[in-house]
Coordinates of C-alpha atoms in Angstrom, one line a residue:
Chain A
M1 CA 210.8 28.8 -88.4
S2 CA 210.7 25.7 -90.7
D3 CA 209.2 27.4 -93.5
M4 CA 211.6 30.2 -94.1
P5 CA 214.5 28.8 -96.4
M6 CA 212.4 25.9 -97.8
A7 CA 210.0 27.9 -99.9
T8 CA 212.0 27.8 -103.1
A9 CA 208.8 28.0 -105.2
G10 CA 210.7 27.9 -108.5
T11 CA 212.1 24.4 -108.2
P12 CA 211.4 22.2 -111.3
R13 CA 210.4 18.9 -109.5
P14 CA 206.9 19.0 -108.2
A15 CA 207.7 16.5 -105.4
H16 CA 210.1 18.9 -103.9
D17 CA 207.5 21.5 -104.3
R18 CA 204.8 19.7 -102.6
D19 CA 207.0 18.9 -99.8
A20 CA 207.9 22.5 -99.5
N21 CA 204.4 23.5 -99.3
V22 CA 203.6 20.8 -96.7
A23 CA 206.5 22.4 -94.7
V24 CA 205.1 25.7 -95.0
R25 CA 201.6 24.8 -93.9
L26 CA 202.5 22.6 -91.2
G27 CA 204.9 25.6 -89.7
R28 CA 202.0 28.0 -89.9
R29 CA 199.7 25.4 -88.2
R30 CA 202.2 24.9 -85.3
R31 CA 202.6 28.6 -84.9
R32 CA 198.9 29.0 -84.8
I33 CA 198.6 26.4 -82.1
D34 CA 201.3 28.1 -80.3
R35 CA 199.5 31.4 -80.3
V36 CA 196.0 30.1 -79.7
L37 CA 197.3 28.4 -76.4
A38 CA 199.3 31.5 -75.5
G39 CA 196.3 33.6 -75.7
F40 CA 194.3 31.1 -73.6
C41 CA 197.0 31.1 -70.9
W42 CA 197.2 34.9 -70.8
L43 CA 193.5 34.9 -70.4
A44 CA 193.8 32.5 -67.7
M45 CA 195.9 34.9 -65.7
L46 CA 193.6 37.8 -66.5
I47 CA 190.7 35.8 -65.1
A48 CA 192.6 35.3 -61.9
L49 CA 193.7 39.0 -61.6
A50 CA 190.2 39.9 -62.3
A51 CA 188.9 37.6 -59.4
L52 CA 191.3 39.3 -57.1
A53 CA 190.5 42.8 -58.2
S54 CA 186.7 41.9 -57.9
I55 CA 187.2 40.8 -54.3
L56 CA 189.3 43.9 -53.3
V57 CA 186.8 46.3 -55.1
T58 CA 183.7 44.7 -53.7
L59 CA 185.3 44.8 -50.0
V60 CA 186.5 48.6 -50.3
W61 CA 183.1 49.4 -52.1
N62 CA 181.0 47.9 -49.4
G63 CA 183.2 48.4 -46.5
L64 CA 184.5 51.8 -46.6
G65 CA 181.0 53.4 -46.4
G66 CA 180.3 51.8 -42.9
M67 CA 183.8 52.7 -41.6
R68 CA 183.1 55.0 -38.7
L69 CA 185.2 55.7 -35.5
S70 CA 182.5 53.7 -33.7
V71 CA 183.3 50.5 -35.2
L72 CA 186.8 50.6 -33.3
T73 CA 185.3 51.9 -30.1
E74 CA 182.0 50.3 -29.4
V75 CA 181.1 46.8 -29.0
T76 CA 178.6 44.8 -30.9
K77 CA 175.1 45.6 -30.3
P78 CA 171.5 44.5 -31.2
P79 CA 170.4 45.3 -34.6
G80 CA 169.4 48.8 -35.3
S81 CA 171.5 50.4 -32.6
H82 CA 174.7 51.0 -34.6
G83 CA 177.2 49.1 -32.6
G84 CA 180.8 48.3 -33.4
L85 CA 183.4 45.7 -33.6
L86 CA 185.6 46.3 -30.8
N87 CA 185.1 43.2 -28.8
A88 CA 185.7 41.0 -32.1
I89 CA 188.6 42.9 -32.9
V90 CA 190.1 42.7 -29.5
G91 CA 189.0 39.0 -29.4
S92 CA 190.7 38.1 -32.7
L93 CA 194.0 39.8 -31.7
M94 CA 194.1 37.9 -28.3
Q95 CA 193.3 34.6 -30.0
S96 CA 195.7 35.0 -32.9
A97 CA 198.4 36.3 -30.5
I98 CA 198.1 33.4 -27.9
G99 CA 197.6 30.8 -30.5
T100 CA 200.8 32.0 -32.4
L101 CA 202.6 32.1 -28.9
I102 CA 201.8 28.6 -28.2
G103 CA 202.3 27.3 -31.7
T104 CA 205.5 29.1 -32.6
P105 CA 207.9 27.5 -30.1
I106 CA 206.7 23.9 -31.0
G107 CA 206.9 24.7 -34.7
L108 CA 210.4 26.2 -34.5
L109 CA 211.5 23.2 -32.5
V110 CA 210.3 20.8 -35.0
G111 CA 211.7 22.7 -38.0
T112 CA 215.0 22.7 -36.0
Y113 CA 214.7 19.0 -35.6
L114 CA 214.1 18.4 -39.2
S115 CA 217.0 20.4 -40.4
E116 CA 219.7 19.8 -37.8
Y117 CA 218.9 16.5 -36.2
A118 CA 216.8 14.3 -38.5
A119 CA 218.6 14.5 -41.9
G120 CA 217.6 11.2 -43.6
S121 CA 216.1 9.5 -40.5
A122 CA 212.8 7.6 -40.9
L123 CA 211.4 9.6 -37.8
G124 CA 212.3 12.8 -39.4
N125 CA 210.8 11.8 -42.8
A126 CA 207.6 10.7 -40.9
V127 CA 207.4 14.0 -39.0
R128 CA 208.0 16.1 -42.1
F129 CA 205.2 14.2 -44.0
V130 CA 202.8 14.5 -41.2
S131 CA 203.5 18.2 -40.8
D132 CA 203.0 18.8 -44.4
V133 CA 199.7 17.0 -44.3
L134 CA 198.7 18.9 -41.3
L135 CA 199.4 22.1 -43.1
S136 CA 196.8 21.5 -45.8
A137 CA 194.2 19.6 -43.6
P138 CA 190.8 21.1 -43.3
S139 CA 190.7 23.7 -40.5
I140 CA 187.3 22.8 -39.6
L141 CA 188.5 19.5 -38.4
I142 CA 191.0 21.0 -36.0
G143 CA 188.0 22.9 -34.4
L144 CA 186.1 19.7 -34.1
F145 CA 189.3 18.1 -32.6
I146 CA 189.7 20.7 -30.1
Y147 CA 186.0 20.6 -29.2
V148 CA 186.2 16.9 -28.5
L149 CA 189.6 17.3 -26.7
V150 CA 189.0 20.5 -24.7
V151 CA 185.5 21.9 -25.1
E152 CA 183.4 18.8 -24.1
P153 CA 185.6 17.8 -21.1
S154 CA 185.9 21.4 -19.8
G155 CA 182.4 21.8 -20.0
G156 CA 182.1 25.0 -22.1
F157 CA 183.2 27.0 -25.0
S158 CA 186.3 29.0 -24.1
G159 CA 188.7 31.5 -25.7
I160 CA 191.5 29.3 -24.7
A161 CA 190.1 26.5 -26.7
G162 CA 190.1 28.8 -29.7
C163 CA 193.7 29.7 -29.0
L164 CA 194.7 25.9 -29.0
A165 CA 192.8 25.3 -32.3
L166 CA 194.7 28.1 -33.8
A167 CA 198.0 26.9 -32.3
V168 CA 197.5 23.6 -34.1
L169 CA 197.2 25.6 -37.3
V170 CA 200.3 27.8 -36.5
I171 CA 202.6 24.8 -36.0
P172 CA 203.0 23.3 -39.5
I173 CA 203.4 26.6 -41.0
V174 CA 206.2 27.5 -38.9
V175 CA 207.8 24.0 -39.1
R176 CA 207.8 24.5 -43.1
T177 CA 209.5 28.0 -43.1
T178 CA 212.0 27.2 -40.4
E179 CA 213.3 24.0 -42.0
D180 CA 213.5 25.7 -45.3
M181 CA 215.4 28.6 -43.9
L182 CA 217.7 26.6 -41.9
R183 CA 218.5 24.4 -44.8
L184 CA 219.8 27.6 -46.6
I185 CA 222.3 28.3 -43.9
P186 CA 225.6 27.1 -45.3
T187 CA 227.4 24.2 -43.5
S188 CA 230.6 26.2 -43.1
L189 CA 228.8 28.6 -40.8
R190 CA 228.1 25.8 -38.6
E191 CA 231.4 24.2 -38.9
A192 CA 233.0 27.7 -38.0
A193 CA 231.0 27.6 -34.8
M194 CA 231.5 24.2 -33.9
A195 CA 235.5 24.7 -34.5
L196 CA 235.3 27.6 -32.0
G197 CA 234.3 25.0 -29.5
A198 CA 230.6 25.8 -29.5
P199 CA 228.3 23.0 -28.7
K200 CA 225.7 22.1 -31.3
W201 CA 222.5 23.7 -29.4
K202 CA 224.7 26.9 -29.2
T203 CA 225.6 26.7 -32.8
I204 CA 221.8 26.5 -33.6
V205 CA 220.5 29.1 -31.3
F206 CA 223.3 31.7 -31.7
V207 CA 224.4 31.1 -35.2
C208 CA 221.8 29.2 -37.4
Y209 CA 218.7 31.1 -35.8
R210 CA 220.4 34.4 -36.1
A211 CA 221.2 33.8 -39.7
A212 CA 217.8 32.6 -40.6
R213 CA 216.0 35.3 -38.5
D214 CA 214.3 37.0 -41.4
G215 CA 212.9 33.8 -42.8
I216 CA 211.8 32.5 -39.6
V217 CA 210.0 35.8 -38.8
T218 CA 208.4 35.6 -42.2
G219 CA 207.0 32.2 -41.4
I220 CA 205.5 33.5 -38.1
L221 CA 203.9 36.4 -40.0
L222 CA 202.4 34.2 -42.6
A223 CA 201.0 32.0 -39.7
I224 CA 199.5 34.9 -38.0
A225 CA 197.7 36.1 -41.3
R226 CA 196.6 32.7 -41.6
V227 CA 195.1 32.1 -38.5
A228 CA 193.7 35.8 -38.1
G229 CA 191.2 34.9 -40.9
E230 CA 190.2 31.4 -39.7
T231 CA 186.5 31.2 -38.9
A232 CA 185.7 27.4 -39.1
P233 CA 187.9 26.2 -36.2
L234 CA 186.6 29.0 -34.0
L235 CA 183.0 28.1 -34.5
F236 CA 183.3 25.1 -32.2
T237 CA 185.9 26.3 -29.8
S238 CA 185.6 30.0 -28.7
L239 CA 182.0 30.1 -30.3
G240 CA 181.7 33.8 -30.4
N241 CA 180.4 36.4 -28.1
L242 CA 178.3 39.4 -28.5
N243 CA 179.5 41.0 -25.2
W244 CA 182.7 42.4 -24.1
S245 CA 184.7 39.8 -22.6
L246 CA 188.5 39.3 -22.0
D247 CA 187.9 36.2 -20.0
L248 CA 189.8 33.2 -21.8
T249 CA 187.6 30.7 -19.9
K250 CA 184.4 32.1 -21.4
P251 CA 183.2 32.1 -25.0
M252 CA 185.1 34.7 -26.9
S253 CA 184.3 37.1 -29.9
S254 CA 186.3 37.1 -33.0
L255 CA 186.2 39.1 -36.1
P256 CA 185.6 36.1 -38.6
V257 CA 182.9 34.5 -36.5
T258 CA 181.2 37.8 -36.1
I259 CA 181.4 38.4 -39.8
Y260 CA 179.8 35.0 -40.4
Q261 CA 177.2 35.7 -38.0
Y262 CA 176.3 39.3 -39.2
A263 CA 176.8 38.7 -43.1
G264 CA 173.9 35.8 -42.8
S265 CA 171.5 37.9 -40.9
A266 CA 168.6 39.9 -42.2
F267 CA 169.4 43.3 -40.6
E268 CA 171.0 45.8 -42.8
D269 CA 173.4 47.4 -40.3
W270 CA 174.6 44.0 -39.3
V271 CA 175.4 43.3 -42.9
Q272 CA 177.1 46.7 -43.3
L273 CA 179.3 45.9 -40.0
A274 CA 180.1 42.5 -41.5
W275 CA 181.6 44.3 -44.8
V276 CA 183.5 46.6 -42.7
G277 CA 184.9 43.8 -40.7
A278 CA 185.7 41.9 -43.9
L279 CA 187.6 44.8 -45.1
L280 CA 189.6 45.3 -41.9
I281 CA 190.6 41.7 -41.8
T282 CA 191.5 41.3 -45.5
A283 CA 193.7 44.6 -45.4
G284 CA 195.5 43.2 -42.2
V285 CA 195.8 39.7 -43.8
L286 CA 197.1 41.0 -47.1
A287 CA 199.4 43.7 -45.3
L288 CA 201.0 40.9 -43.2
N289 CA 201.5 38.8 -46.3
I290 CA 203.2 41.6 -48.2
L291 CA 205.2 42.6 -45.4
A292 CA 206.3 38.9 -44.9
R293 CA 207.2 38.5 -48.6
S294 CA 209.1 41.7 -48.8
A295 CA 211.1 40.5 -45.7
L296 CA 212.1 37.5 -47.2
R297 CA 212.9 39.1 -50.6
R298 CA 215.5 41.2 -48.8
R299 CA 217.1 38.1 -47.6
T300 CA 217.2 35.8 -50.6
Chain B
M1 CA 238.3 21.4 -24.8
S2 CA 241.6 23.2 -23.4
Q3 CA 243.6 20.7 -25.4
A4 CA 241.9 22.0 -28.8
V5 CA 243.3 25.4 -28.0
I6 CA 246.9 24.3 -27.9
T7 CA 246.7 21.8 -30.9
P8 CA 247.8 23.5 -34.1
A9 CA 244.7 24.2 -36.5
I10 CA 246.3 22.0 -39.2
A11 CA 246.8 18.9 -36.9
P12 CA 243.8 16.5 -37.5
A13 CA 242.4 15.2 -34.3
P14 CA 240.7 12.1 -35.4
S15 CA 240.2 10.3 -32.0
R16 CA 238.5 13.1 -30.2
P17 CA 234.8 12.5 -29.9
R18 CA 232.6 15.0 -31.7
P19 CA 232.2 17.9 -29.4
G20 CA 228.8 18.2 -27.7
T21 CA 227.4 14.8 -27.8
S22 CA 227.9 14.3 -24.1
R23 CA 226.9 17.7 -22.9
L24 CA 223.9 18.4 -20.9
G25 CA 222.8 21.5 -23.0
D26 CA 223.1 19.5 -26.2
R27 CA 221.0 16.6 -24.6
V28 CA 218.3 18.9 -23.3
F29 CA 218.0 20.7 -26.7
A30 CA 218.0 17.6 -28.9
G31 CA 215.6 16.0 -26.7
M32 CA 213.3 19.2 -27.0
A33 CA 213.7 19.1 -30.6
G34 CA 213.0 15.4 -31.0
G35 CA 210.1 15.6 -28.5
A36 CA 208.7 18.5 -30.6
G37 CA 208.9 16.1 -33.7
I38 CA 207.2 13.3 -31.8
F39 CA 204.5 15.6 -30.7
V40 CA 203.6 16.5 -34.3
L41 CA 203.1 12.8 -34.9
V42 CA 201.1 12.4 -31.8
L43 CA 198.9 15.4 -32.7
L44 CA 197.8 13.8 -36.0
G45 CA 197.2 10.5 -34.2
A46 CA 195.3 12.4 -31.6
I47 CA 193.1 14.2 -34.2
I48 CA 192.3 10.9 -36.0
V49 CA 191.4 9.0 -32.7
M50 CA 189.5 12.0 -31.0
L51 CA 187.1 12.3 -34.3
F52 CA 186.7 8.6 -34.4
I53 CA 185.7 8.3 -30.9
G54 CA 183.6 11.3 -31.0
G55 CA 181.8 9.6 -34.0
L56 CA 181.5 6.1 -32.6
P57 CA 177.9 6.4 -31.5
A58 CA 177.0 7.2 -35.0
F59 CA 178.9 4.5 -36.3
R60 CA 177.6 2.1 -33.7
A61 CA 174.1 3.0 -34.4
F62 CA 174.1 3.0 -38.1
G63 CA 176.8 0.6 -38.9
P64 CA 178.4 0.8 -42.5
G65 CA 175.1 1.9 -43.8
F66 CA 175.9 5.3 -42.4
L67 CA 178.3 5.7 -45.5
V68 CA 175.6 5.0 -48.1
S69 CA 172.3 6.4 -46.3
T70 CA 170.9 9.6 -47.8
D71 CA 168.8 10.3 -44.7
W72 CA 169.4 13.3 -42.7
D73 CA 166.4 13.5 -40.4
P74 CA 166.9 15.1 -36.7
V75 CA 163.4 14.4 -35.9
R76 CA 163.5 10.5 -36.5
Q77 CA 167.1 10.7 -35.3
V78 CA 168.3 8.9 -38.4
F79 CA 171.5 10.2 -40.1
G80 CA 173.4 9.3 -43.2
A81 CA 176.6 10.5 -44.8
A82 CA 175.8 9.9 -48.4
V83 CA 174.6 13.3 -49.5
P84 CA 177.3 15.5 -48.0
I85 CA 180.0 12.9 -49.2
Y86 CA 178.3 13.5 -52.8
G87 CA 178.4 17.2 -52.5
T88 CA 181.9 17.2 -51.4
V89 CA 183.2 14.9 -54.0
V90 CA 181.2 16.7 -56.8
T91 CA 182.0 20.3 -55.7
S92 CA 185.6 19.5 -55.3
L93 CA 186.0 17.5 -58.7
L94 CA 184.1 20.2 -60.6
A95 CA 186.4 22.8 -58.9
L96 CA 189.4 20.9 -60.1
I97 CA 187.9 20.7 -63.7
L98 CA 187.4 24.5 -63.8
A99 CA 190.8 25.3 -61.8
V100 CA 193.5 22.9 -63.4
P101 CA 193.4 24.4 -66.9
L102 CA 193.4 28.0 -65.5
A103 CA 196.2 27.2 -63.0
F104 CA 198.2 25.6 -65.9
G105 CA 197.7 28.8 -68.0
I106 CA 198.9 30.9 -65.1
A107 CA 201.9 28.7 -64.5
Y108 CA 202.7 28.6 -68.3
T109 CA 202.4 32.4 -68.5
L110 CA 204.4 33.0 -65.4
T111 CA 207.3 30.7 -66.6
E112 CA 207.4 31.1 -70.3
L113 CA 205.4 33.8 -71.8
A114 CA 205.1 36.9 -69.6
P115 CA 208.0 39.4 -69.7
M116 CA 210.5 39.0 -66.8
W117 CA 209.5 42.5 -65.2
L118 CA 205.8 41.2 -65.1
R119 CA 206.5 37.8 -63.5
R120 CA 207.1 38.7 -59.7
P121 CA 204.3 41.1 -59.4
V122 CA 201.7 39.0 -61.1
G123 CA 203.0 35.8 -59.3
T124 CA 202.6 37.7 -56.0
A125 CA 199.1 38.7 -56.8
V126 CA 198.1 35.1 -57.6
E127 CA 199.7 34.2 -54.2
L128 CA 197.8 36.7 -52.5
L129 CA 194.6 35.1 -53.8
A130 CA 195.6 32.1 -51.4
A131 CA 196.0 34.5 -48.4
I132 CA 192.4 35.9 -48.6
P133 CA 190.4 34.2 -45.6
S134 CA 187.8 31.8 -46.7
I135 CA 185.0 33.8 -45.1
I136 CA 185.7 36.7 -47.4
Y137 CA 185.4 34.3 -50.4
G138 CA 181.9 33.4 -48.9
M139 CA 180.7 36.8 -48.6
W140 CA 182.1 37.7 -52.2
G141 CA 180.5 34.4 -53.6
F142 CA 177.2 35.5 -51.9
F143 CA 176.8 39.0 -52.8
V144 CA 178.7 39.1 -56.2
I145 CA 178.7 35.6 -57.8
V146 CA 175.2 34.5 -56.8
P147 CA 173.6 37.3 -58.4
I148 CA 175.5 37.1 -61.6
M149 CA 174.7 33.3 -61.8
S150 CA 171.1 33.7 -61.0
Q151 CA 170.4 36.7 -63.3
H152 CA 172.7 36.0 -66.1
L153 CA 174.4 32.7 -66.3
Q154 CA 172.0 30.1 -65.2
P155 CA 169.1 31.5 -67.2
A156 CA 171.1 31.7 -70.4
V157 CA 172.4 28.0 -69.7
I158 CA 169.1 26.5 -69.0
D159 CA 167.7 28.2 -72.2
T160 CA 170.7 27.0 -74.2
F161 CA 170.5 23.4 -73.2
D162 CA 166.5 23.1 -73.0
G163 CA 165.7 19.8 -75.0
I164 CA 169.2 18.4 -75.3
P165 CA 168.8 15.1 -73.4
V166 CA 171.6 14.9 -70.8
L167 CA 172.6 18.5 -70.4
Q168 CA 169.1 19.5 -69.8
D169 CA 169.0 17.5 -66.7
L170 CA 172.5 18.4 -65.7
F171 CA 171.5 22.1 -66.0
A172 CA 168.0 22.0 -64.6
G173 CA 166.2 23.8 -62.1
P174 CA 165.1 27.4 -60.9
P175 CA 168.0 29.8 -61.1
F176 CA 168.6 30.4 -57.5
G177 CA 172.2 31.4 -58.1
T178 CA 173.3 29.1 -55.3
G179 CA 174.1 25.5 -55.7
L180 CA 176.8 22.9 -56.4
L181 CA 178.0 24.6 -59.6
T182 CA 178.4 28.0 -57.7
A183 CA 180.3 26.5 -55.1
A184 CA 182.6 24.7 -57.3
L185 CA 183.2 28.0 -59.1
I186 CA 184.3 29.7 -55.8
L187 CA 186.3 26.6 -54.7
A188 CA 188.1 26.8 -58.3
V189 CA 189.0 30.5 -57.5
M190 CA 190.4 29.4 -54.1
V191 CA 192.3 26.5 -55.2
I192 CA 194.1 28.0 -58.4
P193 CA 196.7 29.8 -56.5
F194 CA 197.8 26.5 -54.8
I195 CA 197.9 24.6 -57.9
A196 CA 199.4 27.5 -60.0
A197 CA 202.2 28.1 -57.4
T198 CA 203.1 24.4 -57.4
M199 CA 203.1 24.2 -61.2
R200 CA 205.1 27.4 -61.6
D201 CA 207.8 26.1 -59.0
V202 CA 208.1 22.8 -60.6
F203 CA 208.3 24.1 -64.2
L204 CA 211.2 26.2 -63.1
T205 CA 213.0 23.0 -62.1
V206 CA 213.3 21.8 -65.7
P207 CA 217.0 22.2 -66.7
A208 CA 217.4 25.1 -69.2
V209 CA 219.6 22.7 -71.4
Y210 CA 216.7 20.5 -72.2
K211 CA 214.5 23.4 -73.2
E212 CA 217.3 25.1 -75.1
S213 CA 217.8 21.9 -77.0
A214 CA 214.2 21.8 -78.0
Y215 CA 214.1 25.4 -79.0
G216 CA 217.4 24.6 -80.9
V217 CA 215.7 22.1 -83.4
G218 CA 212.7 24.6 -84.0
C219 CA 210.2 23.8 -81.4
T220 CA 207.6 26.5 -80.5
T221 CA 207.2 27.6 -77.0
W222 CA 204.0 25.4 -76.7
E223 CA 205.8 22.5 -78.0
V224 CA 208.7 22.8 -75.6
M225 CA 206.0 22.9 -72.9
R226 CA 204.2 19.8 -74.1
S227 CA 207.0 17.5 -75.2
I228 CA 209.8 18.7 -72.6
V229 CA 208.5 20.5 -69.4
L230 CA 205.3 18.6 -68.8
P231 CA 206.7 15.1 -69.3
Y232 CA 209.7 16.2 -67.1
T233 CA 207.3 17.5 -64.4
R234 CA 204.5 15.2 -64.8
T235 CA 204.5 13.5 -61.3
S236 CA 204.7 16.9 -59.6
V237 CA 201.9 18.5 -61.6
V238 CA 199.7 15.7 -60.6
G239 CA 201.0 16.3 -56.9
G240 CA 200.0 19.9 -57.3
V241 CA 196.6 19.1 -58.6
M242 CA 196.0 16.6 -55.6
L243 CA 197.1 19.4 -53.2
G244 CA 194.2 21.5 -54.7
L245 CA 191.9 18.8 -54.3
G246 CA 192.9 18.4 -50.6
R247 CA 192.2 22.0 -50.2
A248 CA 189.0 22.0 -51.7
L249 CA 187.8 19.0 -50.0
G250 CA 187.8 20.7 -46.7
E251 CA 186.9 24.3 -47.6
T252 CA 184.1 25.3 -45.3
M253 CA 183.0 28.9 -45.0
A254 CA 183.0 29.9 -48.5
V255 CA 180.9 26.8 -49.5
T256 CA 178.5 27.2 -46.6
F257 CA 177.6 30.6 -47.8
V258 CA 176.8 29.5 -51.6
I259 CA 175.9 25.9 -51.6
G260 CA 172.1 26.3 -50.8
N261 CA 172.1 23.8 -47.9
S262 CA 169.8 20.9 -49.0
D263 CA 169.9 17.5 -47.5
R264 CA 168.9 15.8 -50.7
I265 CA 171.1 14.7 -53.6
A266 CA 170.6 17.0 -56.5
T267 CA 171.1 15.8 -59.9
S268 CA 171.3 19.2 -61.4
L269 CA 174.4 21.0 -60.9
F270 CA 172.4 24.2 -60.5
G271 CA 170.5 22.3 -57.5
P272 CA 171.4 22.8 -53.9
G273 CA 173.3 20.4 -52.0
N274 CA 175.8 20.4 -49.0
T275 CA 179.2 19.4 -48.3
I276 CA 180.6 17.5 -45.1
S277 CA 182.1 20.6 -43.9
S278 CA 179.2 23.0 -44.8
L279 CA 176.8 20.6 -43.1
V280 CA 179.0 20.6 -39.9
A281 CA 179.4 24.2 -39.8
L282 CA 175.6 24.7 -40.0
E283 CA 174.3 21.9 -38.0
F284 CA 176.9 22.2 -35.1
P285 CA 175.0 25.0 -33.3
E286 CA 171.8 22.8 -33.2
S287 CA 173.6 19.7 -31.9
P288 CA 173.7 19.5 -28.1
A289 CA 176.6 17.7 -26.4
G290 CA 176.3 13.8 -26.2
S291 CA 173.4 13.9 -28.9
L292 CA 173.4 11.4 -31.7
K293 CA 173.4 14.1 -34.2
L294 CA 176.5 15.7 -32.8
A295 CA 178.1 12.2 -33.0
S296 CA 177.1 12.0 -36.7
L297 CA 178.8 15.3 -37.6
L298 CA 181.9 14.0 -35.8
A299 CA 181.7 10.8 -37.8
L300 CA 181.5 12.9 -40.9
G301 CA 184.4 14.7 -39.9
F302 CA 186.4 11.6 -39.3
I303 CA 185.2 10.5 -42.8
L304 CA 186.5 13.9 -44.3
F305 CA 189.9 13.6 -42.4
V306 CA 190.5 10.1 -44.0
I307 CA 189.6 11.4 -47.5
A308 CA 191.6 14.5 -47.2
F309 CA 194.6 12.6 -45.5
I310 CA 194.6 10.1 -48.5
V311 CA 194.6 12.8 -51.0
L312 CA 197.2 15.1 -49.3
A313 CA 199.4 12.1 -48.7
I314 CA 199.5 11.1 -52.5
S315 CA 200.2 14.8 -53.2
R316 CA 203.2 14.8 -50.9
L317 CA 204.5 11.6 -52.3
L318 CA 204.4 12.8 -55.8
L319 CA 205.8 16.3 -54.9
R320 CA 208.7 15.3 -52.6
P321 CA 211.1 14.2 -55.0
R322 CA 211.0 17.6 -57.0
L323 CA 210.6 20.1 -54.5
H324 CA 212.4 18.7 -51.5
A325 CA 215.5 17.3 -53.1

């Protein structure tokens, strides 16, 4: 920009001439830097998109070949006998569902507390801080925690221990979205409800929750998507089970743990099933994410 | 309340107590909400205490030396934390070195360079990277990245640096494809979306007037980023990087697949190693309840929790002023 009008090459005095030349060169250099860095940044974005594409293509390429009806109708079997993943899928669904059912009400209440009761209070700030830290805390440690708290005292691995570990992971996700969504509700809406004589709890439950419903549902969907793919916390809690079992007091199979066991095995058909499971779980998790995002977009 | 109905709407009622403070329903609901809040605090405390109690036998048996001992010998029942701590720190820092420039590039592109119609879909795509389960990254790393590393990247790098003093040691060893660098590479891809999303969000908080003023005096897009946006958002950008570090430190499944699992400290970045979380995931099945080995794993878990907590706490403190106004 700076080089455009300055380049009056015909000026008689050499000092001005030199200044103009410097300005031209400086301007070119600045724009070159700008373009080089822009190029690098576009490249960075392409690398990230290429990684995503590579992951998805690998999953479809390796997973689609093994996709048979028997994957959904048969349980895991010894290598060589072409089993399915039914027990793992059902186990994952059960543990994710129960974990979400336990974690959601607590997360909802905490989010409500932070948004409606704890504005500016020290306790509220502490709770928000701790919840944010738990949101990113290593999930494997949640598994170890439930192991020490539940599995050891109860004398064995169990599906319910897996549910509890997942519930701990659900809570901070629901807290975050609930608080954010409740904060978006205009104060005038609350005041209108209160002016009609509604007590605070009714205002929250029947006015605020209803107004923030889409956002809160988004949070729950994201929480389900997150815990459905978790492996590490289940290794020490529900352990995995190669047989059909719906008993929550016994070790329970789950899709991620089965994938982990199968992918690392030396049997070709097990590795193949691991890819099928990986494709299934990624498709489910990404679908939930996209669903949650589009629900939120409609709202904001 | 019947009084309120009769009172004309415009009349102020200053002496009336705020409705609801004394009602049973309100008290129960407020109690439940507050109780849930306190429950979260108790939960964090319980995690720390439980991991510490679980690891206590190991802390007792090995003392402070546990932190610096490189032994991991189940036969002699001697365990030390130095190797997995080293692996955790090295892989996480390497991952950050790789991820931060890329994440910055993505955030810069998404806020300043890309045309409007492209920003939302690409932003969503990058966020979807964060949604892919850890175990999938592990399989992708093991079946896609490891072969590329062992057949192309590692032999080329080893040849290039052969004979150059420091670099030849840093990139030495047989090209297995697994190892610290491969783990860091996968970790980098996993934390990029977290760092990029945070950077993008804080870049968007810069008041348009500041940027317009800079453009007005003839700054290029990059100069606006360097002289206006980055100084304005510096604290939060560091907070976003710390968030990525916190994520990388505790990542388990992806690392377990590709790190090569060795209980010795490798000086080469191509060498195998382990991290706290990969060691716990791998050794746990062979650690019977009540054994010293299990206690050592729980002690490692406690150490990891302390490290991650500090990193994440710093991240929150740096991010709070900007993102939660």
